[in-house]
XYZ file of C-alpha atoms in Angstrom:
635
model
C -6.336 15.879 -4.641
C -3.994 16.251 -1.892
C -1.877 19.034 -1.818
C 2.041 18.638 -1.784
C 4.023 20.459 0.731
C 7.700 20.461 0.160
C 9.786 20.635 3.221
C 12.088 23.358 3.462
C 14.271 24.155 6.738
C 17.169 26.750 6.140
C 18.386 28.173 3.060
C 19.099 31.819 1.474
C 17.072 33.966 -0.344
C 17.084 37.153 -1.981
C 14.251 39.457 -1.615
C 13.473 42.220 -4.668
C 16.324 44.505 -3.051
C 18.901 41.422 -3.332
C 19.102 41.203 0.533
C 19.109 38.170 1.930
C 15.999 36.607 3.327
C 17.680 34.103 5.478
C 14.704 31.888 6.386
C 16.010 30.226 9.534
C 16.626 33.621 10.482
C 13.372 35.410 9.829
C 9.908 34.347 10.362
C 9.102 32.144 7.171
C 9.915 28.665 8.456
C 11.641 29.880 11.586
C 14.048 26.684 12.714
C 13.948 26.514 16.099
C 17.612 26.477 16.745
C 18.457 29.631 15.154
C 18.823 32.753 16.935
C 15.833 35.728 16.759
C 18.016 37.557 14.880
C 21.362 37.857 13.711
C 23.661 38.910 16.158
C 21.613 38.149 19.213
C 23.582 36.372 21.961
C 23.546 32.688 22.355
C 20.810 31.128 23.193
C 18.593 34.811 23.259
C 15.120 33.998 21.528
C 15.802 30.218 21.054
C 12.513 28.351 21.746
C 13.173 24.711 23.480
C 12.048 22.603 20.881
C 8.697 20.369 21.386
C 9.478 17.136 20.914
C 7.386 14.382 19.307
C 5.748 12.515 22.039
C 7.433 9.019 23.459
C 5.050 6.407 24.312
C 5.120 4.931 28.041
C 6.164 1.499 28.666
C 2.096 0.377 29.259
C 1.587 1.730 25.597
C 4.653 0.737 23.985
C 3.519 -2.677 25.613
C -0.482 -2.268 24.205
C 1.376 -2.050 20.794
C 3.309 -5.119 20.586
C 0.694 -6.785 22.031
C -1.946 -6.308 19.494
C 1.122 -6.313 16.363
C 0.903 -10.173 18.015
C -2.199 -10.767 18.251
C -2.280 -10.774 13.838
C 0.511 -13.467 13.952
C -0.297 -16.144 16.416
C 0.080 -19.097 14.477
C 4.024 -17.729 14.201
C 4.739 -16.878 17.495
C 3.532 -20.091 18.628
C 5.253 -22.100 16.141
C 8.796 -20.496 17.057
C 8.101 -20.835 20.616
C 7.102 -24.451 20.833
C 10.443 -25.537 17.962
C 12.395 -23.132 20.733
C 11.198 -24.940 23.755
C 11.967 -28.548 21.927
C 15.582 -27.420 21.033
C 16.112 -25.645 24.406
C 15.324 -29.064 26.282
C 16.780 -31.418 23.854
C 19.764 -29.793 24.685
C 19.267 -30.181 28.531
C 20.121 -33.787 27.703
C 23.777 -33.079 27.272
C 24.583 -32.645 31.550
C 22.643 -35.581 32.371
C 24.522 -37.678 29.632
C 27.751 -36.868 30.789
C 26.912 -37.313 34.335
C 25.927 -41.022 33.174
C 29.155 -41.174 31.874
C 31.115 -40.478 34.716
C 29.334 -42.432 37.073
C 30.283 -45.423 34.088
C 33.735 -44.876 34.432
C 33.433 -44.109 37.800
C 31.791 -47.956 38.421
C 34.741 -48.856 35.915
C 31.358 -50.052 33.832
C 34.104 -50.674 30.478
C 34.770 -48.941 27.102
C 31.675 -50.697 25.826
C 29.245 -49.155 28.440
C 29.876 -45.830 26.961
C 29.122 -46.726 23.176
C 25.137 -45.042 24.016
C 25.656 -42.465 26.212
C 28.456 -41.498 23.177
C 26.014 -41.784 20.230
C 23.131 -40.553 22.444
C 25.505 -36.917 23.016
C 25.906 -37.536 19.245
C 22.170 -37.329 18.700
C 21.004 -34.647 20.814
C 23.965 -32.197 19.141
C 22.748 -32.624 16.480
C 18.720 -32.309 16.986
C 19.357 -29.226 19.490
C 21.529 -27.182 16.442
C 18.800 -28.264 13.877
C 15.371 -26.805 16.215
C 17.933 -23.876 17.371
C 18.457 -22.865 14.254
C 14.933 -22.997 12.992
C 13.877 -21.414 16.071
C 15.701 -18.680 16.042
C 15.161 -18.411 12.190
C 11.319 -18.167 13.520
C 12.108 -15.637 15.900
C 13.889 -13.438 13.976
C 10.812 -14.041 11.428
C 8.362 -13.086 13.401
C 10.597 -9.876 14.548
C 10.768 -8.926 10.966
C 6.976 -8.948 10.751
C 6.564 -6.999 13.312
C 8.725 -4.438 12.368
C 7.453 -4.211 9.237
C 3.890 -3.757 10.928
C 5.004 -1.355 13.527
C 7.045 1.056 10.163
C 4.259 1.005 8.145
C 2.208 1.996 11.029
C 4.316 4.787 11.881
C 5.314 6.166 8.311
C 1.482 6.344 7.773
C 1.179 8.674 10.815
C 4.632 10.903 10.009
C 3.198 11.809 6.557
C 0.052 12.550 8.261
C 1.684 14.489 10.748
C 0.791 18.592 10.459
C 4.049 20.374 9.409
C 3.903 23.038 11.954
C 3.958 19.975 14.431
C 7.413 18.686 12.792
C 8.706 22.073 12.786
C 8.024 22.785 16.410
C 10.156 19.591 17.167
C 12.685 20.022 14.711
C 13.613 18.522 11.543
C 15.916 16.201 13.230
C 13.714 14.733 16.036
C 11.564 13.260 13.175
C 14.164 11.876 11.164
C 16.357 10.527 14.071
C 12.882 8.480 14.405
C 12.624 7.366 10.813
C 16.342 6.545 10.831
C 18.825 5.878 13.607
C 15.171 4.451 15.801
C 14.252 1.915 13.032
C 18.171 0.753 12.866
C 18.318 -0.087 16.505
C 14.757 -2.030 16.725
C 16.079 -3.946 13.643
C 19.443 -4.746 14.873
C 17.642 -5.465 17.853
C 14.856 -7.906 15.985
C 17.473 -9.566 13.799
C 20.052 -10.283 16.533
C 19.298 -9.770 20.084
C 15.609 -11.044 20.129
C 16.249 -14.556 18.843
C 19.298 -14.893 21.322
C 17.106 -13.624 24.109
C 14.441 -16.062 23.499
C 16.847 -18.841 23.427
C 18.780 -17.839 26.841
C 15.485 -17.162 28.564
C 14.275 -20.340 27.513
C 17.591 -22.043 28.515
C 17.398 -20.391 31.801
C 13.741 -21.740 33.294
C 14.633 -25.527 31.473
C 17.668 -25.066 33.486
C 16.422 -24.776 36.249
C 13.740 -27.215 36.205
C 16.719 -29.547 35.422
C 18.640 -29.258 38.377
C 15.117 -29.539 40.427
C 15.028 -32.633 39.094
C 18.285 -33.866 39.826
C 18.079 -32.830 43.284
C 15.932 -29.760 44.566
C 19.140 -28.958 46.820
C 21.096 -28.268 43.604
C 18.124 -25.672 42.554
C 18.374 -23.870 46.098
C 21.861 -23.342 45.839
C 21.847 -21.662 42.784
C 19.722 -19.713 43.864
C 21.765 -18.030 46.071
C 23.253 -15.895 43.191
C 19.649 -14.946 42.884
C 20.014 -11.956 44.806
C 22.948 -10.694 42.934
C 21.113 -10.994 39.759
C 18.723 -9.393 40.945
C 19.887 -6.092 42.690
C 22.349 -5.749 39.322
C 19.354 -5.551 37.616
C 17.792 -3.464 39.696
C 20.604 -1.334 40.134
C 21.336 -1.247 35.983
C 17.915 -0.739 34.091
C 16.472 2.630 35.580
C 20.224 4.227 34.989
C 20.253 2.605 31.487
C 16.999 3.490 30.941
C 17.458 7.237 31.644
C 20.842 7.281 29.583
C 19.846 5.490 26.721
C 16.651 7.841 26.404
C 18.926 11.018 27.019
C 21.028 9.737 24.247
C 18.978 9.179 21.717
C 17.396 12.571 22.373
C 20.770 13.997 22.296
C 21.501 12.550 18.888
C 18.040 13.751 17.692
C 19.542 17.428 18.881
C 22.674 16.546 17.297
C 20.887 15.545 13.808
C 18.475 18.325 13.979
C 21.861 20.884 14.010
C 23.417 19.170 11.252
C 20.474 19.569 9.182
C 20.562 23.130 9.861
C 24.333 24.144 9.863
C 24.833 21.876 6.856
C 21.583 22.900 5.083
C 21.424 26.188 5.945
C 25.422 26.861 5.353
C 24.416 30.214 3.023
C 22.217 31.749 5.306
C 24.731 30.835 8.263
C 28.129 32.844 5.985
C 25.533 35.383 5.466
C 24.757 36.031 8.939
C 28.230 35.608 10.255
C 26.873 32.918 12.692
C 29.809 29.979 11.452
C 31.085 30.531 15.518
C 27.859 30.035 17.134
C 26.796 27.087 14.691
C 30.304 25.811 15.250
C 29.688 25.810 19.143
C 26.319 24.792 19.379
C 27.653 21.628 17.403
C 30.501 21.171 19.565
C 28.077 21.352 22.874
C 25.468 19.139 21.021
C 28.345 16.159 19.908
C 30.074 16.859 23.318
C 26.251 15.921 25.180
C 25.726 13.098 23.055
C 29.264 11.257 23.312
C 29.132 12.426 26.963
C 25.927 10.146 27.277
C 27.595 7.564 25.340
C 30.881 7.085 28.068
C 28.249 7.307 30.856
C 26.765 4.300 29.052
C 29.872 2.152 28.381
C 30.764 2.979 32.275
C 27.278 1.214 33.428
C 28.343 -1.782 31.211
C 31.249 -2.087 33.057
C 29.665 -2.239 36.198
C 27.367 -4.322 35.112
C 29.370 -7.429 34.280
C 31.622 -6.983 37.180
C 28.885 -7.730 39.467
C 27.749 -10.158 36.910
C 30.959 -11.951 37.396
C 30.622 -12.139 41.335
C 27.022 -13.687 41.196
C 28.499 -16.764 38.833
C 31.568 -17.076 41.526
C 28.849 -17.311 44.123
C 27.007 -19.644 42.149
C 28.885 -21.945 41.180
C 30.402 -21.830 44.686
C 27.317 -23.299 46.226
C 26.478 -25.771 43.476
C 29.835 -27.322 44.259
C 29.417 -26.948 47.999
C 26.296 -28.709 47.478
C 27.489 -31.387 45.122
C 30.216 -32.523 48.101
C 27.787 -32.598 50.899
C 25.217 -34.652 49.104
C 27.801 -36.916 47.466
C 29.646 -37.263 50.493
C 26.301 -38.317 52.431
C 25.136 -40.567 49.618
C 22.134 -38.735 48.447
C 23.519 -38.566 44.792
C 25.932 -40.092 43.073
C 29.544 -37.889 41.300
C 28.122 -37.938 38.041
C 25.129 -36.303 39.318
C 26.923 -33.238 41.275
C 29.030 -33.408 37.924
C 25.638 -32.867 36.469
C 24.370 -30.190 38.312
C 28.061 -28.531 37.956
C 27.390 -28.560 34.353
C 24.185 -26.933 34.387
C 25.435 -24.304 36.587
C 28.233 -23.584 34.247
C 26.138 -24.320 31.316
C 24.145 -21.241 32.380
C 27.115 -18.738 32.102
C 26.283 -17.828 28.754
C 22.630 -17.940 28.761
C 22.184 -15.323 31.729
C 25.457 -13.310 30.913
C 23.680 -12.926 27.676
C 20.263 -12.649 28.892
C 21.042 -9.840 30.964
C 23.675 -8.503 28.211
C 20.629 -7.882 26.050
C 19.028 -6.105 28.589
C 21.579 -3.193 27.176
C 20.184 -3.987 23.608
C 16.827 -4.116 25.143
C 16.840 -0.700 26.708
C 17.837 0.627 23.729
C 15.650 -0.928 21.545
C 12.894 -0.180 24.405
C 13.616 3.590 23.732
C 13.688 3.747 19.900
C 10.556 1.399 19.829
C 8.524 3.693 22.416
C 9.473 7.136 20.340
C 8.305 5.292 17.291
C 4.996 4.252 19.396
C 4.794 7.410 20.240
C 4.064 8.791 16.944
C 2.346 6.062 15.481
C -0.165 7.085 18.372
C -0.430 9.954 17.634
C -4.464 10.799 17.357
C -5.815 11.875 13.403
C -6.699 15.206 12.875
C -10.463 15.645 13.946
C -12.342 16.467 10.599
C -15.365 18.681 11.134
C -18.837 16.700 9.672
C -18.693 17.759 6.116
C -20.722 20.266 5.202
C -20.573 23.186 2.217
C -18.100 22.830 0.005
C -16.151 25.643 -1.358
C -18.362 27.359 -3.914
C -15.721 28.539 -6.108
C -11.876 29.497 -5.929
C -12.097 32.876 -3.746
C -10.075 33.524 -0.384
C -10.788 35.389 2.190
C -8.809 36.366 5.302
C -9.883 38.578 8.305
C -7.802 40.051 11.373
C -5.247 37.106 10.601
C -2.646 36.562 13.127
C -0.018 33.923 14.017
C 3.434 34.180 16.360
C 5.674 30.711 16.013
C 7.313 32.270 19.413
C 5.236 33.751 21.688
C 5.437 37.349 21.954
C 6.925 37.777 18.676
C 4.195 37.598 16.123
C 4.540 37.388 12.225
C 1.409 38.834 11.167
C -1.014 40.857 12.928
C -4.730 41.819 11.882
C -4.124 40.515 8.355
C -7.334 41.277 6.028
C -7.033 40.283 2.386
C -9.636 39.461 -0.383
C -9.002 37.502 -3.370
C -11.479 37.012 -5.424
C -11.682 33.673 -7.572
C -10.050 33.687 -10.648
C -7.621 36.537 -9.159
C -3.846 36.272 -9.441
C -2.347 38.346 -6.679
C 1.476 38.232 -5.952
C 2.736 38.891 -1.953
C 5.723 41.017 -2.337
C 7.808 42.385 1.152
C 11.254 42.404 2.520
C 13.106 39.948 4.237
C 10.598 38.725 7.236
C 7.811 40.887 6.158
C 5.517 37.572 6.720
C 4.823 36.445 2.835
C 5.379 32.862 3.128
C 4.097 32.357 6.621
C 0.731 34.143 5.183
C 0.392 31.346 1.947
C 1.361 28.591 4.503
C -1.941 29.866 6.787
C -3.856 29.818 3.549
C -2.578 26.489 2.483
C -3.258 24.905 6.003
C 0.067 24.089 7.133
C -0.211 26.364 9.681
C -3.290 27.343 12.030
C -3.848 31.225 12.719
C -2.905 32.457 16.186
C -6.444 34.606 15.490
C -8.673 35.395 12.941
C -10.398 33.597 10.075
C -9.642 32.219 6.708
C -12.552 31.348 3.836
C -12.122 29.034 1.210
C -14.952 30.011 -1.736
C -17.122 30.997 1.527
C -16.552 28.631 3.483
C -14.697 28.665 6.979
C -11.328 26.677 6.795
C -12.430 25.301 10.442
C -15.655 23.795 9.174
C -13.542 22.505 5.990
C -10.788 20.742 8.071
C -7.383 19.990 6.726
C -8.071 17.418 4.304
C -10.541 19.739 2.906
C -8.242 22.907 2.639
C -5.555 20.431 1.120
C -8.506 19.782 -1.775
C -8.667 23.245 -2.837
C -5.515 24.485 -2.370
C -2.374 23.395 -3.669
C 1.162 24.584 -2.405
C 4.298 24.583 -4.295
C 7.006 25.750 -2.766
C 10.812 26.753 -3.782
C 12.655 23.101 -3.235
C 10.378 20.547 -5.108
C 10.952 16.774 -4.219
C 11.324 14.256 -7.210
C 10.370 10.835 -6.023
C 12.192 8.093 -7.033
C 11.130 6.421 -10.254
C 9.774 6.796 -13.547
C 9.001 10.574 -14.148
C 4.618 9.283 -15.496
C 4.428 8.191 -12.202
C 5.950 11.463 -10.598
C 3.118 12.937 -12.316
C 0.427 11.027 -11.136
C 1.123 11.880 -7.583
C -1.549 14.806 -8.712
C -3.625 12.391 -10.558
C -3.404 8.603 -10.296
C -5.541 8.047 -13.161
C -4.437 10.039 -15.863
C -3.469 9.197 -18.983
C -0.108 9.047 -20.811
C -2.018 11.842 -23.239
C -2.953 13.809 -19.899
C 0.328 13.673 -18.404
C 1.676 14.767 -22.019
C -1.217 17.641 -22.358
C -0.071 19.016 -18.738
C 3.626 18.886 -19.592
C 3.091 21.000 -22.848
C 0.805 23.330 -21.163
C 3.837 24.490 -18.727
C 6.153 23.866 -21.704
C 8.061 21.258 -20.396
C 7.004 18.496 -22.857
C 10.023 19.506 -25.350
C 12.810 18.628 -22.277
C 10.480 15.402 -21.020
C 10.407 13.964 -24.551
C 14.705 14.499 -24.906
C 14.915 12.039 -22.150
C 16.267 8.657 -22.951
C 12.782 7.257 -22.451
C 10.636 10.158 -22.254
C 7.698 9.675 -19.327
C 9.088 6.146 -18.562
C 12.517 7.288 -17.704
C 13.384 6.613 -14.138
C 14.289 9.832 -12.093
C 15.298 10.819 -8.334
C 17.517 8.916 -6.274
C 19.205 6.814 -8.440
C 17.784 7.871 -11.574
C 18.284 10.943 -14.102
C 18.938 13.597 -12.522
C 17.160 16.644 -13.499
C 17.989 20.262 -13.073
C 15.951 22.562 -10.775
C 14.437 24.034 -13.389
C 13.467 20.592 -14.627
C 12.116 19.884 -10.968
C 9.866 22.331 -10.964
C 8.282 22.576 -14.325
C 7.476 18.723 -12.744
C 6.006 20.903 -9.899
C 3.761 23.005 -12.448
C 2.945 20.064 -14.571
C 1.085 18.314 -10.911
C -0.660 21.443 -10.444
C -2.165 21.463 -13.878
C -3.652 17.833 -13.615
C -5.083 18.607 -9.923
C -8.433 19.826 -9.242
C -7.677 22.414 -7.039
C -9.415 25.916 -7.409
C -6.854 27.631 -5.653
C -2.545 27.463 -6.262
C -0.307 29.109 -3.972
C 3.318 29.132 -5.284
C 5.796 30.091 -2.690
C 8.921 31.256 -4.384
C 8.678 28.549 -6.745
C 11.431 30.201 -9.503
C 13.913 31.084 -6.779
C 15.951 28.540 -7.206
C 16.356 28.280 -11.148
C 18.758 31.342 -12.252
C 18.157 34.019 -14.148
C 16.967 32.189 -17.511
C 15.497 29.298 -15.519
C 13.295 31.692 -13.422
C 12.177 33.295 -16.736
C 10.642 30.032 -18.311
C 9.205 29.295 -14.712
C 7.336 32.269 -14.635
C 5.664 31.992 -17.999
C 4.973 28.322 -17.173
C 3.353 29.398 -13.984
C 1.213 31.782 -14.820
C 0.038 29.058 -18.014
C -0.298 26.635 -15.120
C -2.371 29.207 -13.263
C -5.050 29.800 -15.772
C -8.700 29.157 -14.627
C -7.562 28.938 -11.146
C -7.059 31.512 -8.421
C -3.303 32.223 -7.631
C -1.348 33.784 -5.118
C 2.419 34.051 -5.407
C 5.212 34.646 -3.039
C 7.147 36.885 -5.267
C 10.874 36.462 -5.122
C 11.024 38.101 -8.610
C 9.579 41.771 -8.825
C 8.896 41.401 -12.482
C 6.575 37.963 -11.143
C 4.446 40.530 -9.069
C 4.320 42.965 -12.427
C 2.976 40.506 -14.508
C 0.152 39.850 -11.689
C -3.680 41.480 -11.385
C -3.048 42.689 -8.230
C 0.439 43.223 -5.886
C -0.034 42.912 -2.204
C 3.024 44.469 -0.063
C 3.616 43.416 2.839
C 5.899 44.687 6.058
C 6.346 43.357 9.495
C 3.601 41.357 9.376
C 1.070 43.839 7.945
C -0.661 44.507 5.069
C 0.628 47.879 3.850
C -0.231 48.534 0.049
C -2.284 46.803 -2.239
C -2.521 47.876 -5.957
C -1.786 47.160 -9.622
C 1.746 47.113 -10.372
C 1.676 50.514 -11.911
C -0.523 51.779 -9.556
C 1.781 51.519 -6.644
C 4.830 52.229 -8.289
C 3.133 55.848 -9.186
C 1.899 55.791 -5.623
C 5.553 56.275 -4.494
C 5.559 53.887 -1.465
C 7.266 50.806 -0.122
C 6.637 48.808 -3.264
C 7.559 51.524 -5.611
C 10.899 51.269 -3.254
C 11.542 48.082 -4.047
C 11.116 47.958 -7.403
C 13.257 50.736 -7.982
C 16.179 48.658 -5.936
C 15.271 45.643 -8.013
C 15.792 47.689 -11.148
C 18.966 49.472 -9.759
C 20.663 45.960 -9.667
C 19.905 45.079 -12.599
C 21.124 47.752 -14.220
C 24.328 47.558 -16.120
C 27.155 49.425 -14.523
C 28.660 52.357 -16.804
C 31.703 51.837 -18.170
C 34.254 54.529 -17.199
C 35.309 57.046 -20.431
């Protein structure tokens, strides 16, 4: 069984004193645009984000290229109906140069009856194989596509957490979203028109070498303009376009975290500095955006000069060689027409180049993450031998020189339910995270039922441990199949057996169609208490010997963290359990309390034991119980 990590950026906690534990802020899922601590000065302890890696051009290229390589019969099929319209419609100069040179000779009305049907003819057959060859085109885009997103979804979901957290929430989902938009706006509009103006563009050509090879050299002197606008637009578009979708990726990631993490941000006073870095981040990105529309400008202006130059020449041409009887008016008409009937194609040929940088960007960061190597898995070898954790001299740091834990040693033995209790930053979740595998130690060891988590890899650590943590995702759908996320296989009676075990079966069976009802997006909507009793119910149909629940009643209220707690310790039975206690009566109810502060283990007793003991847990339960006391009422 795989485990389920639930993603969870900023948001506000309470820890058992009622001070907030403002994640973002604090060392338990540390986003990387928040300050160190609250109050520090801009920018003081902000790590630069590391980005998800962009594939070059040569692999970006690789890619494509072997995406093809599983659809030839397509690509050749729009290609060759492409090719056919593209040169049926070459006909159309040559046709009306025949007719000018007929009215020219003062051939009659009756001359022209073919060459008018004939024009006729080849409208027609040119829309029909444009149509289907663009239709074939945008087909075989649309393949492609799909190929290259399920390519890089299945890499993204493989992708560690501490890798997506390191680059920020938004960098990832800029990817999944705003990336995949482009290459399909791309794939749907500009690819089909780009194959048809390239192809327009060489038949061209080799049409006006036919009608005179003069004709060909002097449209070629607008060659050179081409060519240097080119050459002067694609490494600045390049550059900009790349900047700018990077920029938006900044500008996503902030809005994920001022939006998301709006509690913690009131309750750190930091609405100014979240309000600036937004205004700097939007300012970069539209910034990038004006610098872009500039470029275009300058690019068709010079576009418009190599056409005047063009078209210049062809009709320079067309004189001399009429006037020296090498061709006759209606071919120079002719060759006029294919000059100006290339307008369009290379205005929009090179137009798409804009789309095609663009696109070139959002398909190489894409790339780059579906090329992103598999975790190496160690050869297996023993397996845990029962549900028992181990941890020695355990220490991790997501910033350098600020470390979260330090020389952590804890023993758990299998079986054992032991509750992590500490303050706001004290290191509790980034401890079960290091357990769980999201996370690999900066130093020391973990064991898994004796067994090193390094020799057990991450798909072996996700088999024995299971993490739930405070915001639980319901996919979209009906709620059986929710379920089975834990076990494909089980039964309606096994996904009713785990349901009453956690007590939720009473609530599930209210629904308008029980464990067929659809829920998530779009569905019933269920309450967070409702979520995570889902949660519980997956963790009692894995195999898993050991069940880390991080926080998992914070979110549910007083009453709704009450019926969570009984349902997890139920859904905890004959496994080993370690809970991130937001709750201090969660820790009571536990065999063993482990308190931690700054990062180290400092007590570790019964519940009763250290609140005789007098120390830092016997401090915060007393705070916990002083706010929940009722106030007196004045005489």
């Amino acid at each position: 069984m795989t485990a389920s990590y639930d993603s969870y950026d900023s948001y506000e906690r309470t820890d058992a004193a009622g001070n907030p534990d403002a994640q973002a802020a604090k060392d338990e899922g540390r986003t990387m645009s928040e300050p160190s601590a609250p109050g520090a000065a801009d920018g003081a302890g902000t790590p630069e984000r590391e980005l998800l890696p962009t594939a070059t051009g040569a692999e970006t290229f690789a890619v494509v290229r072997s995406l093809l390589r599983g659809h030839r019969a397509l690509a050749v099929g729009a290609v060759t109906v492409l090719v056919v319209g593209t040169g049926i419609g070459l006909l159309t100069a040559p046709l009306l140069g025949l007719i000018v040179d007929l009215v020219v000779d003062r051939k009659g009305a009756a001359a022209l009856t073919l060459p008018m049907a004939l024009l006729l003819a080849v409208a027609v057959a040119r829309g029909v194989a444009t149509a289907v060859g663009k239709s074939l085109v945008a087909r075989l885009g649309e393949t492609l596509l799909a190929d290259l997103r399920e390519r890089f979804i299945a890499r993204a979901l493989r992708l560690p957490l501490e890798r997506v957290e390191k680059a920020g929430s938004g960098d990832l989902t800029s990817r999944v979203t705003g990336d995949v938009t482009l290459i399909a706006k791309a794939v749907r509009q500009a690819l089909p028109e780009f194959a048809g103006a390239f192809l327009t563009i060489v038949l061209t050509l080799v049409g006006l070498a036919v009608l005179d090879w003069r004709f060909l050299l002097a449209v070629l002197a607008a060659v050179p303009v081409h060519f240097l606008t080119v050459r002067w637009y694609i490494p600045r578009a390049a550059r900009i376009y790349a900047a700018h979708r990077v920029a938006t990726g900044a500008l996503q990631h902030q809005l994920l975290d001022s939006v998301g993490g709006v509690r913690t941000v009131r309750a750190f006073r930091l609405n100014d500095r979240h309000a600036r870095q937004l205004e700097q981040r939007s300012g970069e990105a539209v910034d990038l955006a004006a610098r872009g529309m500039r470029l275009v400008s300058g690019f068709f202006s010079r576009l418009n000069v190599a056409e005047f130059i063009g078209m210049t020449s062809i009709l320079v041409a067309g004189f001399w060689l009429v006037d020296n009887g090498s061709v006759s008016i209606g071919t120079a008409t002719a060759a006029a027409l294919y000059f100006h009937g290339l307008f369009n194609p290379i205005n929009a040929a090179l137009f798409l180049i804009d789309d095609a940088q663009s696109a070139g960007a959002s398909l190489a960061r894409m790339v780059g993450v579906s090329n992103l190597p598999t975790e190496r898995e160690p050869e297996r070898g023993d397996s845990p031998v029962d549900g028992s954790v181990k941890v020695s001299g355990l220490g991790h740091a997501y910033v350098d020189g600020h470390p979260v834990l330090a020389d952590v040693n804890l023993e758990v033995r299998a079986g054992e339910r032991v509750a992590l209790v500490g303050a706001s930053g004290a290191g509790k979740t980034t401890l079960a995270k290091l357990i769980a595998g999201v996370h690999e130690p900066a130093s020391g060891s973990i064991s898994l039922g004796g067994v090193d988590t390094r020799e057990l890899g991450l798909a072996g650590v996700r088999q024995a441990v299971t993490l739930i943590s405070q915001e639980v995702h319901v996919f979209a759908g009906p709620l059986a199949q929710d379920l089975r996320l834990a076990r494909p296989e089980a039964t309606d009676d096994e996904l009713r057996a785990a349901l009453a075990h956690v007590g939720a079966l009473e609530w599930v069976d209210a629904l308008p169609e029980g464990l067929a009802t659809v829920v998530g997006e779009g569905g019933h909507r269920l309450t967070v208490t409702q979520a995570q009793h889902l949660a519980l119910a997956r963790l009692v149909l894995t195999d898993s010997p050991i069940a880390i629940l991080d926080e998992a009643t914070a979110d549910a209220g007083s009453a709704g963290a009450r019926v969570l707690e009984t349902a997890a310790l139920r859904a905890l039975e004959g496994r080993t359990g370690l809970m991130v206690a937001h709750r201090l009566p969660q820790a009571a109810a536990a065999d063993r309390v482990v308190v931690l502060d700054e990062g180290r283990v400092v007590e570790t007793g019964t519940h009763d034991e250290l609140v005789a003991a007098g120390g830092r847990y016997a401090e915060l339960w007393s705070a916990w119980s002083a706010s929940r006391r009722e106030p007196a009422v004045p005489a």
